[in-house]
Amino acid sequence: MSDLTADYVVVGGGLAGCVLASRLSQNGKEVILLEAGPDPTDNPATEFFLSGLTLQGGELDYAYPSDPVPTTANRVHHLSAGKALGGGTVINFGGWLRGDAADYDEWAEVAGDKRWSYEGLKPWFVKSEHFYDSSADPQEHGFDGPMYVTSVSAAEGGQRKYPLRETVKSAWAELGVPHNRDRKNGASVGLNEMHENCNQHGKRQPSNVVYPLNQVKVFTNAPVYRATFDGTKATGVELVDGRKVVARKEVIISAGAYQTPKILMLSGIGPTADLAQHGIPLVCESPYVGQNLHDHYAIHLAFRVRDPSLGYAFGSAAFQKPALLKGLPWDWIANQPLPGGILSKHQHETKPGWEKRNVFEVLTAYVVPGIPGIPIDGTHIATSTMLLLPTSRGTVTIRSSSPTDLPRVQPNYLSTQLDRDSLVHATRTAVKALTATENLKPVVEGESPPVKEGLEGLTPLTVDTSDEAILERLQRTGEQHQHSGGTAAMGKVVDGEGKVLGVTGLRIADASIIPVPLGGHPQATLYAMAEQLASMVLGDS
């Protein structure tokens, strides 16, 4: 590492960090980008999403161990986060789904800044996209952005249409869930087709490739210890190996929902008592650092097909059409609000308008996503049932003053009765759609519970399974969907432009600043967020 001074020092070369570094450098700013992980360019598993299934828990995944979670059978969860240049965009599954407009409007309300409403973010959604459908509304989608976005059915020249596509669509229609084709005005309730950010050849588009870094000084395998200060003005950063990097204008931390609060606290910004406990000199008291951790908790279910020879699932000898193997084998996502019966029991936990909010999603996949004991041999299709608007909140803190210690994470999944009731209802809905509709009953024989040591006693879920048994399954087998955020929340830790409150020269640009859970899958939102933050940084300069 030669010249250790730049206008901007960006900590974390993940999704947002690469966008910020790229946009600033394109506008004539000198930028140093520091990434703790390696450059994954030569790893062939990162090229396609299907091969990327092997990356979970590997060398490019932090897989942070949580504290045992009492509300999920006291299990330790391993929390995925990309440990490489490109961050999560190197190990994710390519879903490109915005949240509902109401989700962003709540973000803007909590942050006190309309720029984070759906209308405020819309220009940045448009800027980031190269949308596949030229007939789409140009007010809603972009056609000149860097990120190529396609629907599953339009990929591979329209050849990637899975055998159960129309059957699944009709099954959801039986349950009163209509196809929401155009998602007008940001409304995502209903049956949505999966959109992906794969290129025209079905390949992954990591942020460090799509947003060019050729004018950025990029340093990989360069973990950061803390930000450095002159009084309350950030002057640069110190690396774990002791080297110092100087920022003439700003330090921008983009290290993610787990590492960003850790770096803040090691820098002297955080809850006073926590810093004092570890002997860290206080730069600025910020009691909400590491609080408000939110994530999407989900359950994966496997459904046994009656006749595997029909080629409905990945692994079957008949499931060999090349186009079906580009991207993950999936197509539909059903977004739904809660029924009135559940909402009426939780009036004190919800806000006006919740009867229209998308609280959960059910995704249909034709490959089993690593469910223990379930073979990937064409005998099973699967669902992922995910809680979009959890009310449970967790925490991230530090274990010591050492920069090499992992952050301490307590996610507190399913810690509110509303979350438990919501996900029990959502799981029952998924089971009903797959096993009790006229369209899918002839296809699906039943649900197959996971099988491994520690999961003894689980029985197949049916529409008549008790709430208690569904909740037990959720607690014993559910897991995070790698959509964490909120630990340096806008309105509490940073302002509406990501600037850390109480200091100068320090900004946060990653999911940690998003103060409320959002529906959809986060990368579409994070690209738009990063584009807007880049414009704010440039505006200040």
Short mmCIF file of C-alpha atoms in Angstrom, two decimals, residues 43-223:
data_model
loop_
_atom_site.label_atom_id
_atom_site.label_comp_id
_atom_site.label_asym_id
_atom_site.label_seq_id
_atom_site.Cartn_x
_atom_site.Cartn_y
_atom_site.Cartn_z
CA ASN A 43 -13.27 -18.21 -8.06
CA PRO A 44 -15.42 -19.99 -10.69
CA ALA A 45 -18.26 -20.62 -8.20
CA THR A 46 -19.02 -16.89 -8.16
CA GLU A 47 -19.85 -16.79 -11.85
CA PHE A 48 -23.38 -18.23 -11.73
CA PHE A 49 -26.06 -18.18 -9.04
CA LEU A 50 -26.62 -21.94 -9.11
CA SER A 51 -22.94 -22.67 -8.52
CA GLY A 52 -23.03 -19.92 -5.89
CA LEU A 53 -25.05 -22.23 -3.65
CA THR A 54 -21.70 -23.73 -2.67
CA LEU A 55 -20.40 -20.39 -1.37
CA GLN A 56 -22.66 -20.19 1.68
CA GLY A 57 -20.55 -20.75 4.77
CA GLY A 58 -17.32 -20.87 2.77
CA GLU A 59 -14.25 -18.69 2.60
CA LEU A 60 -16.15 -15.76 1.06
CA ASP A 61 -18.82 -15.76 3.78
CA TYR A 62 -18.27 -14.36 7.27
CA ALA A 63 -21.03 -16.70 8.57
CA TYR A 64 -21.01 -14.84 11.90
CA PRO A 65 -22.14 -17.09 14.76
CA SER A 66 -24.90 -15.45 16.74
CA ASP A 67 -25.43 -15.79 20.45
CA PRO A 68 -27.87 -18.61 21.24
CA VAL A 69 -31.38 -17.32 20.51
CA PRO A 70 -33.85 -18.34 23.24
CA THR A 71 -36.86 -17.82 20.96
CA THR A 72 -35.50 -20.22 18.32
CA ALA A 73 -34.82 -23.26 20.51
CA ASN A 74 -31.63 -21.67 21.84
CA ARG A 75 -29.90 -22.22 18.50
CA VAL A 76 -26.77 -20.46 17.26
CA HIS A 77 -27.46 -19.00 13.81
CA HIS A 78 -24.68 -18.51 11.28
CA LEU A 79 -25.31 -15.13 9.69
CA SER A 80 -24.13 -14.80 6.11
CA ALA A 81 -22.30 -11.71 4.90
CA GLY A 82 -19.98 -11.44 1.92
CA LYS A 83 -16.27 -11.43 2.78
CA ALA A 84 -14.86 -10.37 -0.58
CA LEU A 85 -14.64 -7.48 -2.98
CA GLY A 86 -18.26 -7.21 -4.11
CA GLY A 87 -19.56 -8.27 -0.69
CA GLY A 88 -22.96 -9.90 -0.68
CA THR A 89 -23.31 -9.51 -4.45
CA VAL A 90 -20.73 -12.30 -4.80
CA ILE A 91 -22.60 -14.86 -2.67
CA ASN A 92 -26.28 -13.86 -2.99
CA PHE A 93 -28.89 -15.48 -5.22
CA GLY A 94 -29.65 -12.59 -7.55
CA GLY A 95 -33.16 -11.63 -6.48
CA TRP A 96 -34.07 -8.10 -7.63
CA LEU A 97 -37.28 -7.25 -5.82
CA ARG A 98 -38.16 -3.85 -4.40
CA GLY A 99 -40.16 -3.51 -1.24
CA ASP A 100 -43.65 -2.09 -1.27
CA ALA A 101 -44.04 1.68 -1.62
CA ALA A 102 -45.44 1.82 1.92
CA ASP A 103 -42.19 0.34 3.27
CA TYR A 104 -40.11 3.21 1.87
CA ASP A 105 -42.67 5.77 3.00
CA GLU A 106 -42.28 4.44 6.55
CA TRP A 107 -38.49 4.75 6.21
CA ALA A 108 -38.90 8.40 5.18
CA GLU A 109 -41.29 9.04 8.07
CA VAL A 110 -38.95 7.52 10.66
CA ALA A 111 -35.91 9.33 9.20
CA GLY A 112 -37.77 12.61 8.80
CA ASP A 113 -36.54 12.88 5.22
CA LYS A 114 -38.81 12.46 2.18
CA ARG A 115 -35.85 11.60 -0.02
CA TRP A 116 -36.14 8.05 1.35
CA SER A 117 -39.83 7.66 0.46
CA TYR A 118 -40.80 5.59 -2.55
CA GLU A 119 -41.16 8.72 -4.68
CA GLY A 120 -37.86 10.02 -3.35
CA LEU A 121 -36.01 6.80 -4.16
CA LYS A 122 -37.68 6.18 -7.50
CA PRO A 123 -35.18 8.23 -9.60
CA TRP A 124 -32.36 6.19 -8.09
CA PHE A 125 -34.09 2.88 -8.74
CA VAL A 126 -34.40 4.06 -12.34
CA LYS A 127 -30.76 5.16 -12.51
CA SER A 128 -29.41 1.80 -11.37
CA GLU A 129 -31.46 -0.39 -13.75
CA HIS A 130 -31.14 -1.68 -17.28
CA PHE A 131 -34.63 -3.19 -17.28
CA TYR A 132 -35.46 -6.04 -19.62
CA ASP A 133 -38.95 -4.88 -20.68
CA SER A 134 -38.83 -1.79 -22.90
CA SER A 135 -42.62 -1.47 -22.65
CA ALA A 136 -42.42 -0.98 -18.86
CA ASP A 137 -43.30 2.39 -17.35
CA PRO A 138 -40.19 4.62 -17.65
CA GLN A 139 -41.29 6.43 -14.49
CA GLU A 140 -40.89 3.16 -12.60
CA HIS A 141 -37.96 1.46 -14.36
CA GLY A 142 -34.70 2.45 -16.01
CA PHE A 143 -33.30 1.23 -19.31
CA ASP A 144 -29.83 2.79 -19.34
CA GLY A 145 -28.46 1.88 -15.91
CA PRO A 146 -25.50 -0.40 -15.21
CA MET A 147 -27.46 -3.29 -13.64
CA TYR A 148 -29.14 -5.60 -16.14
CA VAL A 149 -32.44 -6.83 -14.67
CA THR A 150 -34.63 -9.55 -16.14
CA SER A 151 -37.70 -11.51 -15.20
CA VAL A 152 -37.22 -15.26 -15.01
CA SER A 153 -39.59 -15.93 -17.91
CA ALA A 154 -37.87 -13.38 -20.17
CA ALA A 155 -34.39 -14.76 -19.51
CA GLU A 156 -32.66 -16.95 -22.07
CA GLY A 157 -34.80 -15.62 -24.90
CA GLY A 158 -37.98 -16.66 -23.14
CA GLN A 159 -36.84 -20.28 -22.82
CA ARG A 160 -36.54 -20.27 -19.04
CA LYS A 161 -40.13 -21.13 -18.16
CA TYR A 162 -40.37 -23.84 -15.54
CA PRO A 163 -42.81 -26.75 -16.01
CA LEU A 164 -44.98 -25.77 -13.02
CA ARG A 165 -45.08 -22.07 -13.82
CA GLU A 166 -48.75 -21.87 -14.81
CA THR A 167 -49.80 -24.49 -12.25
CA VAL A 168 -48.30 -22.53 -9.35
CA LYS A 169 -49.77 -19.30 -10.67
CA SER A 170 -53.24 -20.89 -10.82
CA ALA A 171 -52.85 -22.39 -7.34
CA TRP A 172 -52.27 -18.94 -5.85
CA ALA A 173 -55.23 -17.59 -7.82
CA GLU A 174 -57.35 -20.24 -6.08
CA LEU A 175 -56.35 -18.64 -2.78
CA GLY A 176 -57.32 -15.20 -4.03
CA VAL A 177 -53.80 -13.99 -4.85
CA PRO A 178 -53.88 -12.35 -8.30
CA HIS A 179 -50.93 -11.82 -10.63
CA ASN A 180 -49.46 -8.36 -10.04
CA ARG A 181 -47.70 -7.89 -13.36
CA ASP A 182 -46.91 -4.19 -13.46
CA ARG A 183 -46.52 -3.33 -9.75
CA LYS A 184 -48.04 0.07 -10.39
CA ASN A 185 -47.03 2.89 -8.04
CA GLY A 186 -44.71 0.59 -6.17
CA ALA A 187 -47.45 -1.79 -5.01
CA SER A 188 -46.13 -5.33 -4.63
CA VAL A 189 -49.10 -7.12 -3.03
CA GLY A 190 -50.14 -10.20 -5.00
CA LEU A 191 -48.27 -12.73 -7.09
CA ASN A 192 -45.02 -11.27 -8.42
CA GLU A 193 -42.64 -12.84 -10.86
CA MET A 194 -39.06 -13.08 -9.67
CA HIS A 195 -36.70 -10.53 -11.19
CA GLU A 196 -32.96 -11.18 -11.22
CA ASN A 197 -29.84 -9.11 -11.78
CA CYS A 198 -28.11 -11.57 -14.08
CA ASN A 199 -26.66 -10.43 -17.37
CA GLN A 200 -27.77 -11.58 -20.84
CA HIS A 201 -25.74 -14.78 -20.41
CA GLY A 202 -27.19 -15.69 -17.04
CA LYS A 203 -24.04 -14.65 -15.18
CA ARG A 204 -23.78 -12.90 -11.84
CA GLN A 205 -23.13 -9.14 -11.86
CA PRO A 206 -21.04 -8.30 -8.77
CA SER A 207 -21.04 -4.66 -7.70
CA ASN A 208 -17.27 -4.33 -8.18
CA VAL A 209 -17.62 -5.36 -11.83
CA VAL A 210 -20.79 -3.49 -12.79
CA TYR A 211 -19.57 -0.30 -11.08
CA PRO A 212 -16.02 0.09 -12.45
CA LEU A 213 -13.22 0.63 -9.96
CA ASN A 214 -10.46 1.28 -12.48
CA GLN A 215 -9.95 4.82 -11.14
CA VAL A 216 -10.11 3.72 -7.49
CA LYS A 217 -7.15 2.64 -5.34
CA VAL A 218 -8.50 -0.73 -4.23
CA PHE A 219 -6.85 -2.70 -1.41
CA THR A 220 -8.17 -6.18 -0.61
CA ASN A 221 -7.30 -8.27 2.46
CA ALA A 222 -7.13 -4.94 4.28
CA PRO A 223 -9.42 -5.10 7.35
#
